[in-house]
Short mmCIF file of C-alpha atoms in Angstrom, two decimals:
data_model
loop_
_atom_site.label_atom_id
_atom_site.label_comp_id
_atom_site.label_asym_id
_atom_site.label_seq_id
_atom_site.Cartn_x
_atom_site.Cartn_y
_atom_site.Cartn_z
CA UNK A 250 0.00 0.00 0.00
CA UNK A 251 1.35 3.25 -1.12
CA UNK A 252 2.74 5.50 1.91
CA UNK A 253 0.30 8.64 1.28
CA UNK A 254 -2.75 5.88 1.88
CA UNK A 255 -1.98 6.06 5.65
CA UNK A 256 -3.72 8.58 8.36
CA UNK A 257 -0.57 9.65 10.28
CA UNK A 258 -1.51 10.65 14.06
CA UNK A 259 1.38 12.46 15.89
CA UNK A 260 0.95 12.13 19.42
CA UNK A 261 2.27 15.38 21.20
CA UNK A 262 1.89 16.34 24.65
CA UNK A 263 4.00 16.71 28.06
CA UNK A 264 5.73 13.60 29.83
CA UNK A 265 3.27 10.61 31.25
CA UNK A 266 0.38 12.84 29.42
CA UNK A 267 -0.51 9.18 28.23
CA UNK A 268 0.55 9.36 24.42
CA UNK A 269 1.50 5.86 24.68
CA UNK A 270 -1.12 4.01 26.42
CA UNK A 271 -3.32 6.40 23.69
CA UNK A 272 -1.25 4.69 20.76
CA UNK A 273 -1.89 1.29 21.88
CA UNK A 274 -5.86 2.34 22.19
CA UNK A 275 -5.68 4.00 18.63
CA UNK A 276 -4.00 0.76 17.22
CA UNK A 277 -5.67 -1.86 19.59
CA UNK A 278 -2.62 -3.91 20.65
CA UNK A 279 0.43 -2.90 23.21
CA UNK A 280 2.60 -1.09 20.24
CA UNK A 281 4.01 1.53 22.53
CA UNK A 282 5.74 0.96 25.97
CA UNK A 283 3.73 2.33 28.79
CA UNK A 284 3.95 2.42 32.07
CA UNK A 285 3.82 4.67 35.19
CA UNK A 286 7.70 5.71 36.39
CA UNK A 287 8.84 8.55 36.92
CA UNK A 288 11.36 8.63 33.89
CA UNK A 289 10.22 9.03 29.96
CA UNK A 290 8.95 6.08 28.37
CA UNK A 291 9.29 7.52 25.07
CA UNK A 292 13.15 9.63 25.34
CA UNK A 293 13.14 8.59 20.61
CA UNK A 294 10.12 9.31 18.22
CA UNK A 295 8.55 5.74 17.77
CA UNK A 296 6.07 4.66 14.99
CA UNK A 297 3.75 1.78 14.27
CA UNK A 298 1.61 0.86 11.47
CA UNK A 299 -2.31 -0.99 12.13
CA UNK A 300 -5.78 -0.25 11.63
CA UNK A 301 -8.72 1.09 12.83
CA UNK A 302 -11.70 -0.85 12.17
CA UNK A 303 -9.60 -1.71 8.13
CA UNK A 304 -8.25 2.18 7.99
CA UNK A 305 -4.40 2.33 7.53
CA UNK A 306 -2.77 4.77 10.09
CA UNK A 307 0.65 5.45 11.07
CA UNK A 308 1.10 6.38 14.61
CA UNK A 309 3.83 8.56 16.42
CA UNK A 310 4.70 8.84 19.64
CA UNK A 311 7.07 11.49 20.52
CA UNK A 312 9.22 12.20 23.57
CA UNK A 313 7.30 14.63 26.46
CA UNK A 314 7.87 18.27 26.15
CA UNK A 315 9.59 19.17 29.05
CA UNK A 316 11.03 15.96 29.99
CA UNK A 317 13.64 16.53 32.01
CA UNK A 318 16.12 13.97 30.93
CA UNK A 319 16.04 15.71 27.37
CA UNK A 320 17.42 19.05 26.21
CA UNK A 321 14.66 21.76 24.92
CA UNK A 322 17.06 21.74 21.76
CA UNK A 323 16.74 17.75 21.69
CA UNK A 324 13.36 17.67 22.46
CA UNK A 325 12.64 19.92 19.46
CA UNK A 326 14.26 17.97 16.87
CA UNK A 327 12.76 15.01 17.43
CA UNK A 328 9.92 16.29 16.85
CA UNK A 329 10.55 18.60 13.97
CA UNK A 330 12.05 15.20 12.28
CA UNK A 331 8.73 13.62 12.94
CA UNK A 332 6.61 16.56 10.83
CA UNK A 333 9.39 16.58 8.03
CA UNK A 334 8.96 12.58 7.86
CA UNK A 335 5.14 12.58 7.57
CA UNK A 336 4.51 15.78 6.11
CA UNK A 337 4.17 14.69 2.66
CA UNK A 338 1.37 12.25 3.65
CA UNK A 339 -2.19 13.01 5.64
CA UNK A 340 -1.41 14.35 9.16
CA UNK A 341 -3.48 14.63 12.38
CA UNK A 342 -1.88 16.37 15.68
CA UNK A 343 -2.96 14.95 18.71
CA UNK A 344 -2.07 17.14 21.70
CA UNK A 345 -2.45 14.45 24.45
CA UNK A 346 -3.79 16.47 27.60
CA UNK A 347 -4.50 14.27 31.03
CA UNK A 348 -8.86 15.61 31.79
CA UNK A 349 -7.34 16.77 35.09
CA UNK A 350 -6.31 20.37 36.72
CA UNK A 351 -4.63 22.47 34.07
CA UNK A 352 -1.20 23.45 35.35
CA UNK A 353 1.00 26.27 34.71
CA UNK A 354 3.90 23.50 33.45
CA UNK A 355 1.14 22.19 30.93
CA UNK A 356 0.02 25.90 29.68
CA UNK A 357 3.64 26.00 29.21
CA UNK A 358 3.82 22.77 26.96
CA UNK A 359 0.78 23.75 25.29
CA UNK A 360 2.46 26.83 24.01
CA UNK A 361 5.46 24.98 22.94
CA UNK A 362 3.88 22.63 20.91
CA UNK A 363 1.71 25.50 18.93
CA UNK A 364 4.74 27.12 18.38
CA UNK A 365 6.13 23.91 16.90
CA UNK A 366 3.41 22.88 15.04
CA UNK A 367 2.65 26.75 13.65
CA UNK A 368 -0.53 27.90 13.01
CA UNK A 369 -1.30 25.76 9.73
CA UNK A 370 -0.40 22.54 11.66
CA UNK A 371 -2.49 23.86 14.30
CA UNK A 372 -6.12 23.26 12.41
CA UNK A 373 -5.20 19.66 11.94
CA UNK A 374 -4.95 19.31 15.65
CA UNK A 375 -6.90 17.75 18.14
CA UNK A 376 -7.04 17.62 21.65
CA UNK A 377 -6.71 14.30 23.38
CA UNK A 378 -8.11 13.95 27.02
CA UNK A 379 -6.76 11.09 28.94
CA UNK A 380 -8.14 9.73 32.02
CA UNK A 381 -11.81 9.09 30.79
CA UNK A 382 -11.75 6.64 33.69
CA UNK A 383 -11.60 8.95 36.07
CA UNK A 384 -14.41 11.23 34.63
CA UNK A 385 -17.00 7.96 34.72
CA UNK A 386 -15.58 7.36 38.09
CA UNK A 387 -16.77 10.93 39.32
CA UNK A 388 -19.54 10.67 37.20
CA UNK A 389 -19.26 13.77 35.18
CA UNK A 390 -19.43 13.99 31.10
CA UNK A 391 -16.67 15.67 29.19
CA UNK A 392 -18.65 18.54 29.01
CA UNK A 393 -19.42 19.04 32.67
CA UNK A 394 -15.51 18.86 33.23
CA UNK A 395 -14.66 21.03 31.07
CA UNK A 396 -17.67 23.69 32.35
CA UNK A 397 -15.33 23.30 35.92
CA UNK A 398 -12.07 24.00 34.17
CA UNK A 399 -11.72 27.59 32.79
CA UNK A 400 -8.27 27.20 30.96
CA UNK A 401 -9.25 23.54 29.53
CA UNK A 402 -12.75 25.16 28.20
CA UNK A 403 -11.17 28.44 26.51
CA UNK A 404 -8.23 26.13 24.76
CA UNK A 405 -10.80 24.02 23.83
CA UNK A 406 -12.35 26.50 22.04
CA UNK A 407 -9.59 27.89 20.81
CA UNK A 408 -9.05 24.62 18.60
CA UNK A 409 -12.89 24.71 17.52
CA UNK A 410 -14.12 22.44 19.81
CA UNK A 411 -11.66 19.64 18.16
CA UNK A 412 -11.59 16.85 21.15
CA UNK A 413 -11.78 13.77 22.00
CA UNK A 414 -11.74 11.41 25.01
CA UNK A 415 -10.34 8.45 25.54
CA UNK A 416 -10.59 5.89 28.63
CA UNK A 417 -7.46 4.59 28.34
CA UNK A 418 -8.02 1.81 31.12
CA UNK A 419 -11.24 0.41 29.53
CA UNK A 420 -9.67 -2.25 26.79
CA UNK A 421 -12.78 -3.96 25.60
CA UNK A 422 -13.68 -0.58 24.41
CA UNK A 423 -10.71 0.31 22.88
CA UNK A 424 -11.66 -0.26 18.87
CA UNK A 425 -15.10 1.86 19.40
CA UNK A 426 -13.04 4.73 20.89
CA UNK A 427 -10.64 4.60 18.14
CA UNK A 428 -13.09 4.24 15.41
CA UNK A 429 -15.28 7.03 16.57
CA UNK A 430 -12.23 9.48 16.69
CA UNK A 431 -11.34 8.34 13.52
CA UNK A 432 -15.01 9.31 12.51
CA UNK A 433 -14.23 12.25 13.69
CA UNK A 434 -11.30 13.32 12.59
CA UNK A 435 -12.74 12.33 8.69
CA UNK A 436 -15.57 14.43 9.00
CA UNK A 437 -14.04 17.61 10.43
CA UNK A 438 -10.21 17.82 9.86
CA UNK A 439 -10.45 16.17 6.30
CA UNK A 440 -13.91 17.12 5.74
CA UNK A 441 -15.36 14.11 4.83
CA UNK A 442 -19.11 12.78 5.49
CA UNK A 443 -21.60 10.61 3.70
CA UNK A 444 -23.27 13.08 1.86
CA UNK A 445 -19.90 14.00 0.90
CA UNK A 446 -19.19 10.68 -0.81
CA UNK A 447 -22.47 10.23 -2.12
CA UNK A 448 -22.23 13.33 -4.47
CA UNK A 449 -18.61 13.67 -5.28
CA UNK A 450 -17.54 9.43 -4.94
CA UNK A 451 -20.11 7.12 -5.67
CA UNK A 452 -19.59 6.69 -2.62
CA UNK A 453 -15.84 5.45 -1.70
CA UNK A 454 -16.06 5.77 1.94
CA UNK A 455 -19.52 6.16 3.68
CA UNK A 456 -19.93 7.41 7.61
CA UNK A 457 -23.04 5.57 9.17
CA UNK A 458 -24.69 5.93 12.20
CA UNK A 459 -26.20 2.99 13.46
CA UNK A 460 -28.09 2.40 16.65
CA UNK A 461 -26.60 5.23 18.13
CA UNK A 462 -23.27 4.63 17.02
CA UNK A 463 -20.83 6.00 13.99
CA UNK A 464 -19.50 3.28 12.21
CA UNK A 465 -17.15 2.84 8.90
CA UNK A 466 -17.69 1.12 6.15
CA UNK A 467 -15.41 -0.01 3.59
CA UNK A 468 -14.88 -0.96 -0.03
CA UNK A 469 -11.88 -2.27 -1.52
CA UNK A 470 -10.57 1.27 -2.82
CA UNK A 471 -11.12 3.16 0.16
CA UNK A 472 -7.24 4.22 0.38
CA UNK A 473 -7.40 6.21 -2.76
CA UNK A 474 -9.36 8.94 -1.55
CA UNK A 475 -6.48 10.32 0.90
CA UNK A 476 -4.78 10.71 -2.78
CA UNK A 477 -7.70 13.34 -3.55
CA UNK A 478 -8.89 14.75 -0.08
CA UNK A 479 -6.28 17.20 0.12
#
């Protein structure tokens, strides 16, 4: 399969955000080390190839801004090698953000990674909440959170409501988490829908919703449209 047919989702975000543990939900299996120490589980950029629900995607997990056992300097060029090796294909910025008290430190990172990414970059990115466990353990919706959390709820609308949540902990529900980000990301950063298809494809790729739930559906060809999309 030709290289531009892939998704590729850049996982950015500060150290033990959980960019990892988020890979391994996007791709369904244990691709990415994770684990809670208090060192950097990711100190290189790291890739791995899968699907979710049949769609190709490369995913990149990238060292934590402000990890201390990294230089700013070496921090930054990983990650500016990771946008020069994927920027000739279909990218997707996920800036990995715990759904917890928003620090100073993490303002900080926020910032960095903007000024990384630059402002282009910036409307193909997406905010990733971690902890979803947490939030159904408290029994509070996304929304409520973020209606308790000033600085969460004003950069959330500074990226045009562009979020997602994952639960992280919760592995039988792994693939529906995935595929309805996916969904997501289709529909608003590549701007992509049914109705979409049905006019201009015939159709190549159709969004469904089905008893309450978005699901893909596939044909054989699929791949080709990330050759036209952009």
């Amino acid at each position: 399969m030709e290289p531009k047919a892939y998704l590729n989702l850049i996982l950015l975000g500060k150290k033990r955000a959980g960019k990892s543990v988020s890979g391994n939900t996007i791709l369904g299996r244990e691709a990415f080390i994770s684990r809670r120490r208090s060192g950097s589980v990711t100190p290189d950029n790291t890739v791995e190839s899968g699907t979710v629900d049949g769609f190709p995607v490369n995913v990149y997990d990238t060292p934590g801004i402000c990890d201390p056992e990294l230089s700013e300097d070496e921090i930054q060029q990983k990650i500016e090698n990771v946008l020069q090796r994927c920027e000739s294909g279909h990218c997707v910025f996920l800036l990995v953000i715990k759904a917890d008290s928003f620090t100073e430190e993490e303002r900080k990172t926020v910032e960095k990674i903007e000024k990384l990414l630059g402002e282009e970059r910036l409307n193909k990115t997406w905010i990733l909440f971690t902890r979803g466990d947490e939030l159904e353990e408290d029994n509070l919706t996304i929304q409520e959170f973020l209606d308790r959390n000033n600085g969460l709820k004003t950069l959330v609308e500074k990226y045009d409501q562009r979020y997602h949540v994952f639960n992280n902990k919760k592995k039988t529900a792994a693939s529906d988490q995935a595929r309805l980000l996916l969904v997501n990301i289709l529909q608003r950063s590549l701007g992509l829908s049914g109705e979409c298809f049905k006019r201009s494809y015939r159709p190549k790729f159709l969004v469904t919703n089905c008893g309450g739930k978005l699901y893909l559906s596939y044909v054989k060809v699929y791949y080709k449209l990330l050759q036209i999309i952009y």
